[in-house]
CSV table of C-alpha atoms in Angstrom, one decimal:
chain,number,residue,atom,x,y,z
A,796,MET,CA,-48.9,8.5,-41.7
A,797,ARG,CA,-47.5,6.5,-38.5
A,798,ASP,CA,-47.1,6.6,-35.3
A,799,ARG,CA,-42.9,6.7,-34.3
A,800,GLN,CA,-41.5,2.9,-32.9
A,801,SER,CA,-38.7,5.1,-32.0
A,802,TYR,CA,-37.5,8.3,-32.0
A,803,GLN,CA,-34.4,10.0,-32.9
A,804,PHE,CA,-31.9,12.8,-30.7
A,805,ALA,CA,-28.4,12.5,-30.0
A,806,LEU,CA,-27.0,11.0,-27.8
A,807,ALA,CA,-23.5,14.0,-27.3
A,808,SER,CA,-24.0,17.0,-28.1
A,809,ALA,CA,-21.8,20.8,-28.1
A,810,ALA,CA,-23.7,23.9,-29.4
A,811,VAL,CA,-20.0,26.8,-29.7
A,812,ALA,CA,-20.3,29.9,-29.8
A,813,LEU,CA,-16.5,31.7,-30.8
A,814,ASP,CA,-15.7,35.0,-31.4
A,815,ILE,CA,-12.4,34.9,-32.7
A,816,VAL,CA,-10.3,38.5,-33.8
A,817,ALA,CA,-7.3,37.6,-35.8
A,818,GLY,CA,-6.4,34.2,-35.0
A,819,THR,CA,-6.8,34.8,-31.8
A,820,ILE,CA,-11.1,33.9,-29.7
A,821,ARG,CA,-11.8,36.5,-27.9
A,822,SER,CA,-14.5,34.7,-26.5
A,823,ALA,CA,-16.6,31.4,-26.0
A,824,ARG,CA,-18.8,29.1,-25.2
A,825,VAL,CA,-20.2,25.9,-25.2
A,826,ALA,CA,-23.2,24.2,-24.3
A,827,VAL,CA,-23.5,20.4,-24.4
A,828,GLY,CA,-26.4,18.3,-24.8
A,829,GLY,CA,-26.6,14.4,-24.2
A,830,VAL,CA,-25.6,14.0,-21.0
A,831,ALA,CA,-27.7,15.3,-18.7
A,832,THR,CA,-30.7,16.4,-17.4
A,833,VAL,CA,-30.6,19.8,-19.4
A,834,PRO,CA,-28.1,21.4,-21.7
A,835,TRP,CA,-25.0,22.0,-19.4
A,836,ARG,CA,-22.9,25.0,-20.8
A,837,LEU,CA,-19.5,25.0,-19.7
A,838,PRO,CA,-18.0,28.6,-18.3
A,839,ALA,CA,-14.2,26.0,-17.6
A,840,VAL,CA,-14.3,25.0,-21.1
A,841,GLU,CA,-15.1,28.4,-22.8
A,842,ARG,CA,-12.4,30.3,-20.0
A,843,GLU,CA,-9.4,27.8,-21.4
A,844,LEU,CA,-10.7,28.4,-24.9
A,845,GLN,CA,-10.9,32.9,-23.7
A,846,GLY,CA,-7.3,34.6,-25.5
A,847,ARG,CA,-5.4,31.6,-27.3
A,848,PRO,CA,-5.1,31.5,-30.2
A,849,ILE,CA,-6.7,29.5,-32.8
A,850,ASP,CA,-4.6,26.2,-32.5
A,851,ALA,CA,-5.7,23.2,-33.6
A,852,GLY,CA,-4.4,21.3,-30.0
A,853,LEU,CA,-6.3,24.2,-27.7
A,854,PHE,CA,-9.3,22.8,-28.7
A,855,HIS,CA,-8.3,19.3,-28.6
A,856,ARG,CA,-6.9,20.5,-24.6
A,857,ALA,CA,-10.8,22.3,-24.1
A,858,ALA,CA,-11.6,18.9,-25.4
A,859,GLU,CA,-10.6,16.9,-22.1
A,860,LEU,CA,-11.2,19.9,-20.1
A,861,SER,CA,-15.4,19.1,-21.2
A,862,VAL,CA,-15.2,15.7,-20.0
A,863,ALA,CA,-13.5,16.8,-16.9
A,864,GLY,CA,-14.7,15.0,-13.9
A,865,ALA,CA,-17.0,12.8,-15.6
A,866,GLN,CA,-18.7,9.9,-13.9
A,867,PRO,CA,-20.9,7.9,-16.6
A,868,LEU,CA,-23.4,5.4,-15.4
A,869,ARG,CA,-22.6,1.9,-15.7
A,870,GLU,CA,-24.7,1.9,-19.1
A,871,ASN,CA,-23.5,5.0,-20.8
A,872,GLY,CA,-19.6,4.9,-21.0
A,873,PHE,CA,-19.1,5.5,-24.3
A,874,LYS,CA,-20.1,8.7,-24.0
A,875,VAL,CA,-17.5,10.2,-22.3
A,876,GLU,CA,-14.8,10.0,-25.3
A,877,LEU,CA,-17.4,10.6,-27.5
A,878,LEU,CA,-18.9,14.6,-26.0
A,879,GLN,CA,-15.0,14.9,-26.0
A,880,ARG,CA,-14.9,14.2,-29.8
A,881,THR,CA,-18.3,16.0,-30.6
A,882,VAL,CA,-16.3,19.0,-28.3
A,883,GLU,CA,-13.5,19.2,-30.2
A,884,LYS,CA,-15.2,18.2,-33.9
A,885,GLN,CA,-17.4,21.3,-33.2
A,886,LEU,CA,-14.6,23.5,-31.8
A,887,ALA,CA,-12.1,23.3,-35.0
A,888,THR,CA,-15.8,23.5,-37.2
A,889,VAL,CA,-16.8,26.8,-35.8
A,890,ALA,CA,-13.4,28.3,-35.6
A,891,ALA,CA,-13.3,27.3,-40.1
A,892,MET,CA,-16.6,29.3,-40.6
A,893,PRO,CA,-16.1,32.9,-42.3
């Protein structure tokens, strides 16, 4: 056993919960991590998803909304695109679950 010299952690993460009935998103909960000092809930993204049929275009628009207004620092601008892709992928993954 030895001490780690570095620790692995997600540079960006997304937690997604979707309540889907007959192909339509009845409710959505979306939170992201690794982009602020605390996990960040995205109510605007949740509202965008709610009541809409599952669609790849919807997930793309929601992911764009997830980074709207982002103000990255000089050293972490790459996280904007990383977060957008992460949110879009998680939405599609959760929507495909039985």
